[in-house]
Coordinates of C-alpha atoms and ligand atoms in Angstrom, one line a residue:
X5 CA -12.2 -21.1 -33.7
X6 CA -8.3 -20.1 -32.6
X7 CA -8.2 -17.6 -30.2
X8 CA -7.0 -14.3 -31.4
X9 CA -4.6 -12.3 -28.7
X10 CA -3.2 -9.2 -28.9
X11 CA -0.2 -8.2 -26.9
X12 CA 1.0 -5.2 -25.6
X13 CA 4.9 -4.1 -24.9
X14 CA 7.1 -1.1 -24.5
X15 CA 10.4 -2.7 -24.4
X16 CA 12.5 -6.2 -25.4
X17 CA 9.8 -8.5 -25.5
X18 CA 11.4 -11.4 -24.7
X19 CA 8.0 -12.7 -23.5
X20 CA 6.4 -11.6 -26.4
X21 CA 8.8 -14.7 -28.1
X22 CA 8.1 -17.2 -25.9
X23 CA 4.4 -16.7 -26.7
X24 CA 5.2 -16.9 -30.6
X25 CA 7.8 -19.8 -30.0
X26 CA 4.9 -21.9 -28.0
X27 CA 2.2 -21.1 -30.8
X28 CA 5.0 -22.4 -33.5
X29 CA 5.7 -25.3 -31.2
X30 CA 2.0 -26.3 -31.6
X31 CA 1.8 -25.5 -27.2
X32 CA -0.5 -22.9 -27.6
X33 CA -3.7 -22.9 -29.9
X34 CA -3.9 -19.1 -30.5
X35 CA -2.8 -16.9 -33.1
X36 CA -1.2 -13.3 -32.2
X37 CA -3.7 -10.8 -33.7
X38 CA -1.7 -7.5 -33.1
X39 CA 1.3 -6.5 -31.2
X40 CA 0.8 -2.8 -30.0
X41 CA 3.6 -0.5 -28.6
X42 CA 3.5 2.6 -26.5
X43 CA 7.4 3.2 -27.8
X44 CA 8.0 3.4 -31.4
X45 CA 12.0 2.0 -30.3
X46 CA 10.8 -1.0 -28.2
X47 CA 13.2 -3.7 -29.6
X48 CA 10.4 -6.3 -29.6
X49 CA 8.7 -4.6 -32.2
X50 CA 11.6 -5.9 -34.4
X51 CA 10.9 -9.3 -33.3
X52 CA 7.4 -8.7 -33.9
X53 CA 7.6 -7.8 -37.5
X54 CA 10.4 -11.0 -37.2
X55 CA 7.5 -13.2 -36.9
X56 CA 5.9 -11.5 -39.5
X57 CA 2.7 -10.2 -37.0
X58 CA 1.2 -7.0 -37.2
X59 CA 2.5 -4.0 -35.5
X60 CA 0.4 -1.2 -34.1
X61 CA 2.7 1.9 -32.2
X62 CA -0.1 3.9 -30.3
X63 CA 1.8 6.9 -28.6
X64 CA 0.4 8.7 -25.5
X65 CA 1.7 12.3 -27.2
X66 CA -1.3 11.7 -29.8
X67 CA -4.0 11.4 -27.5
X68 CA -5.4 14.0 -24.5
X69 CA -5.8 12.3 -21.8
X70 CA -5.4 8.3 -20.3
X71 CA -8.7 7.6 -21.3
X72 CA -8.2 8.8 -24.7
X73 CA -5.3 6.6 -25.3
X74 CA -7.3 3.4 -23.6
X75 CA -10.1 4.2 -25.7
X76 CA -7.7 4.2 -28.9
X77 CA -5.9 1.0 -27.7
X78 CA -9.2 -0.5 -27.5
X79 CA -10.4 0.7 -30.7
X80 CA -7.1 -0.9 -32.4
X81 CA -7.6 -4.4 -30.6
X82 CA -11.1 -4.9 -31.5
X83 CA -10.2 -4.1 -35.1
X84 CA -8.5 -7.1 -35.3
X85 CA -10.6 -9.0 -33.6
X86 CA -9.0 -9.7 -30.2
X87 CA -10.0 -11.6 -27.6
X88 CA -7.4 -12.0 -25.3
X89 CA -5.4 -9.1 -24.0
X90 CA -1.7 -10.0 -22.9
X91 CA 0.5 -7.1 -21.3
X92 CA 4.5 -8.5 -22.1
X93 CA 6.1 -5.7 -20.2
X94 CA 3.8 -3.3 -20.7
X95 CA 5.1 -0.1 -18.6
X96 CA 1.4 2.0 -18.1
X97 CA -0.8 1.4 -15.9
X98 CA -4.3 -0.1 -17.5
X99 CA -7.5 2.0 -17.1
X100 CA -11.0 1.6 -17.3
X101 CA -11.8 1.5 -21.4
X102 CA -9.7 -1.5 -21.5
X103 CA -10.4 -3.1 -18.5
X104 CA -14.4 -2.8 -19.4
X105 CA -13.8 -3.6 -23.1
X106 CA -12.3 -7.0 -21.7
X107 CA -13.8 -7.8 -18.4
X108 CA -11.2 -11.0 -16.8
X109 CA -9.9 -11.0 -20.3
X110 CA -6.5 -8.9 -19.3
X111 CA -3.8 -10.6 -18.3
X112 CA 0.1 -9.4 -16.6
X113 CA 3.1 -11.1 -16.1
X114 CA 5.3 -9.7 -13.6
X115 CA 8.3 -10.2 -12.1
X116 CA 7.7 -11.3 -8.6
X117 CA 5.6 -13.9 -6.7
X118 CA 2.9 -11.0 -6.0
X119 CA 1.2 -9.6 -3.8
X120 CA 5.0 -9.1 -2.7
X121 CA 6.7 -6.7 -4.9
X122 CA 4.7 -4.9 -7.4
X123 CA 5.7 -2.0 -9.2
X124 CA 8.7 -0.9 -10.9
X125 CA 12.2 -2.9 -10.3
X126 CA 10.8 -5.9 -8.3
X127 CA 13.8 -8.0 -8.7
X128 CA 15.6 -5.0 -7.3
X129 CA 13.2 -4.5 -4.2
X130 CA 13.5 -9.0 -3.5
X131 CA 17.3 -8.7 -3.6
X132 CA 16.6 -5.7 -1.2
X133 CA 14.2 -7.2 1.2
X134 CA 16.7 -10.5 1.3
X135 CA 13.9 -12.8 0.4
X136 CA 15.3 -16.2 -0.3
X137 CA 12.5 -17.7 -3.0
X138 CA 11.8 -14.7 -5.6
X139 CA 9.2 -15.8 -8.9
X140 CA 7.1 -14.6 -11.4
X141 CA 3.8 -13.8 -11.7
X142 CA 0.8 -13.9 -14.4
X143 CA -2.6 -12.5 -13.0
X144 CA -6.0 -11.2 -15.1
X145 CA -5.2 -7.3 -14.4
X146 CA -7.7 -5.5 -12.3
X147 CA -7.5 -1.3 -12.0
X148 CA -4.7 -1.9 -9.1
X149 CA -1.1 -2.0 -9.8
X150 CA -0.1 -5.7 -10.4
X151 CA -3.3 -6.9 -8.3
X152 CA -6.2 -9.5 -9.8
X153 CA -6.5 -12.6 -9.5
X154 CA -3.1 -15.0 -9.9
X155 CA -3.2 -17.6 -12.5
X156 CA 0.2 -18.9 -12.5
X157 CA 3.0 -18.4 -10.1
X158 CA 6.9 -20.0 -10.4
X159 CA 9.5 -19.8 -8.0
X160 CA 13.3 -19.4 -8.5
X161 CA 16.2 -19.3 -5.8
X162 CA 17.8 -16.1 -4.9
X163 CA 21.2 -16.8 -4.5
X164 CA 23.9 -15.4 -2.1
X165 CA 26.2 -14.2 -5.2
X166 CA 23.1 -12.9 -6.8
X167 CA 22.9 -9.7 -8.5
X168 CA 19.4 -7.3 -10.0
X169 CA 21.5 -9.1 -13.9
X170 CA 21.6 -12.2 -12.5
X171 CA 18.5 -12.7 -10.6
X172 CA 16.4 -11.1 -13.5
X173 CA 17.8 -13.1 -15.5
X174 CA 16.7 -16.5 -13.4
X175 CA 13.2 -15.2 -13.2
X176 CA 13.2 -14.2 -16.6
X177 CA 13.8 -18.1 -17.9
X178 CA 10.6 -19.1 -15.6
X179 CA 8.3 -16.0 -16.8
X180 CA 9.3 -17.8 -20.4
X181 CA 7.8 -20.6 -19.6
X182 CA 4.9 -19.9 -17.4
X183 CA 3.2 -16.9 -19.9
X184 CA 2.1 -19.2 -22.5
X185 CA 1.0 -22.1 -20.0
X186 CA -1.1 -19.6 -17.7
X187 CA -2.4 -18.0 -21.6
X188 CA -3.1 -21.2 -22.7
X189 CA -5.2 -22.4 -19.3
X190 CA -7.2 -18.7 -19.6
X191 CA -7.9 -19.7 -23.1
X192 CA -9.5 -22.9 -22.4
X193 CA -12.3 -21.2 -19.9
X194 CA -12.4 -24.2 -17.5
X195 CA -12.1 -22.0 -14.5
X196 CA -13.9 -19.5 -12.5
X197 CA -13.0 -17.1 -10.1
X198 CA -13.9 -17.6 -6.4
X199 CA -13.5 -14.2 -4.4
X200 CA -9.9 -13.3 -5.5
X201 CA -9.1 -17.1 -6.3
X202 CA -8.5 -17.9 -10.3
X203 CA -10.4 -22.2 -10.0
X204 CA -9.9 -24.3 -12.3
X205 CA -12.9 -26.1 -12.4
X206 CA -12.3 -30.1 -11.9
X207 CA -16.2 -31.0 -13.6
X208 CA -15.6 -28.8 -16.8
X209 CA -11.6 -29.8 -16.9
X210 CA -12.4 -33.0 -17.2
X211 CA -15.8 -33.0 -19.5
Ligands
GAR329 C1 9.5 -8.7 -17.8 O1 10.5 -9.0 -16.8 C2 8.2 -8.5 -17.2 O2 7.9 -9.4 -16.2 C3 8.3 -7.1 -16.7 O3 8.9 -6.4 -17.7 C4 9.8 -7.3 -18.3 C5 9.6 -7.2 -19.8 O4 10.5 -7.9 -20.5 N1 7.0 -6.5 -16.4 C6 6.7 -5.7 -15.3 O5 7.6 -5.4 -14.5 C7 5.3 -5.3 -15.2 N2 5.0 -4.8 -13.9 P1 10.3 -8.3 -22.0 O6 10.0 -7.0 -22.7 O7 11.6 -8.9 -22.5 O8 9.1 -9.3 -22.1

C-alpha cells in the first residue's frame, strides 16, 4: 500500500518540491495526500496545485483557540487518509491533537544542525554565534520547539564571505536533499527509538 503524506507549509515551499520531485523520480514510494496551509498567499500553494495535489488552507482566524485549529488540521488530514505528517516550513508551533493523532508520525525539517539553533532565523543566529559547520535538520516533532528525536542531519560550510542569503541558501540545497531520504527511511519502519536516539534497526534492515 503507498504511503499517503500530507504536508504542511506557510510559505515558498521549496521543500515541499523536492518531496514531489523525488516521488516523480521514483526515490520516494509515497504519494502526497494533502498539502494544508495556514496562509492563503503562501507561494507553495501555487506549486502545490502545479503538481496537481490537493490544497487545504486552514486559517487560525476561523477557529477559537490552538486546539481548535489542531483538532481541525487533524480532522482534514485523516480525511484523506494520511499517515505521515511532514511540516515543509510550517511557522506554528504543533500541539497536542496532532501530536496524539500521529504519535512519532510528525516530522520537521529545520534549518540547523539542532539541538543548536532552534527557533526563528537559525541561519541568522549560526552566522551570529560564528560557528564554522551550520546544517539542516529533520527530527519526528515532539511538543518542544524543534526537539524529538533526529533522523537525518547534513552539514554545510559557513564561509568567511557568507551572508543570512547566502548561507540559507547553502543549507537550503542540503534540506532538498535530505527531506525526502530521512521521509523515505521513516516510511520504511525499520527503526526504533532508543531514549532520544532515532535506530535504525540492522536485523529488520536487512530482513
Ligand atoms: C526552510 O528553510 C525550513 O527549514 C524552515 O523554513 C524554510 C521553509 O522553506 N523551517 C523552519 O525554520 C522551521 N523551524 P520552504 O517553504 O521553501 O520549504
Amino acid at each position: 500500500m503507498s504511503h499517503r503524506l500530507g504536508v504542511l507549509i506557510s510559505g515558498r515551499g521549496s521543500n515541499l518540491q523536492s518531496i514531489v520531485d523525488a516521488i516523480l523520480r521514483g526515490e520516494l514510494q509515497a504519494e502526497i495526500a494533502v498539502v494544508i496551509s495556514n496562509r492563503q498567499e503562501a507561494a507553495g500553494l501555487m506549486r502545490a496545485r502545479e503538481a496537481r495535489l490537493e490544497t487545504v488552507c486552514v486559517l487560525q482566524k476561523d477557529y477559537a483557540s490552538r486546539e481548535l485549529y489542531d483538532a481541525a488540521v487533524v480532522g482534514v488530514l485523516q480525511a484523506h487518509g494520511v499517515d505521515l505528517v511532514c511540516l515543509a516550513g510550517f511557522m506554528r508551533l504543533i500541539g497536542e491533537p496532532l501530536l496524539e493523532a500521529f504519535p512519532n508520525r510528525v516530522l520537521n525539517i529545520h534549518p540547523s544542525l539542532l539541538p543548536a539553533f532552534p527557533g526563528l532565523d537559525a541561519q541568522r543566529q549560526a552566522l551570529e554565534h560564528g560557528v564554522r559547520v551550520a546544517g539542516a535538520t529533520v527530527h519526528l516533532v515532539d511538543a518542544e520547539l524543534d526537539g524529538g528525536a533526529i533522523v537525518l542531519q547534513g552539514a554545510v560550510p559557513v564561509l568567511d564571505a557568507d551572508t543570512v542569503e547566502s548561507l540559507s541558501a547553502r543549507i537550503l540545497v542540503e534540506e532538498h536533499r535530505l527531506y525526502p531520504r530521512a521521509i523515505a527511511r521513516v516510511l520504511d519502519g525499520k527503526w526504533r527509538l532508543v531514549g532520544r536516539r532515532f535506530v535504525v534497526d540492522a536485523a529488520a534492515a536487512s530482513a
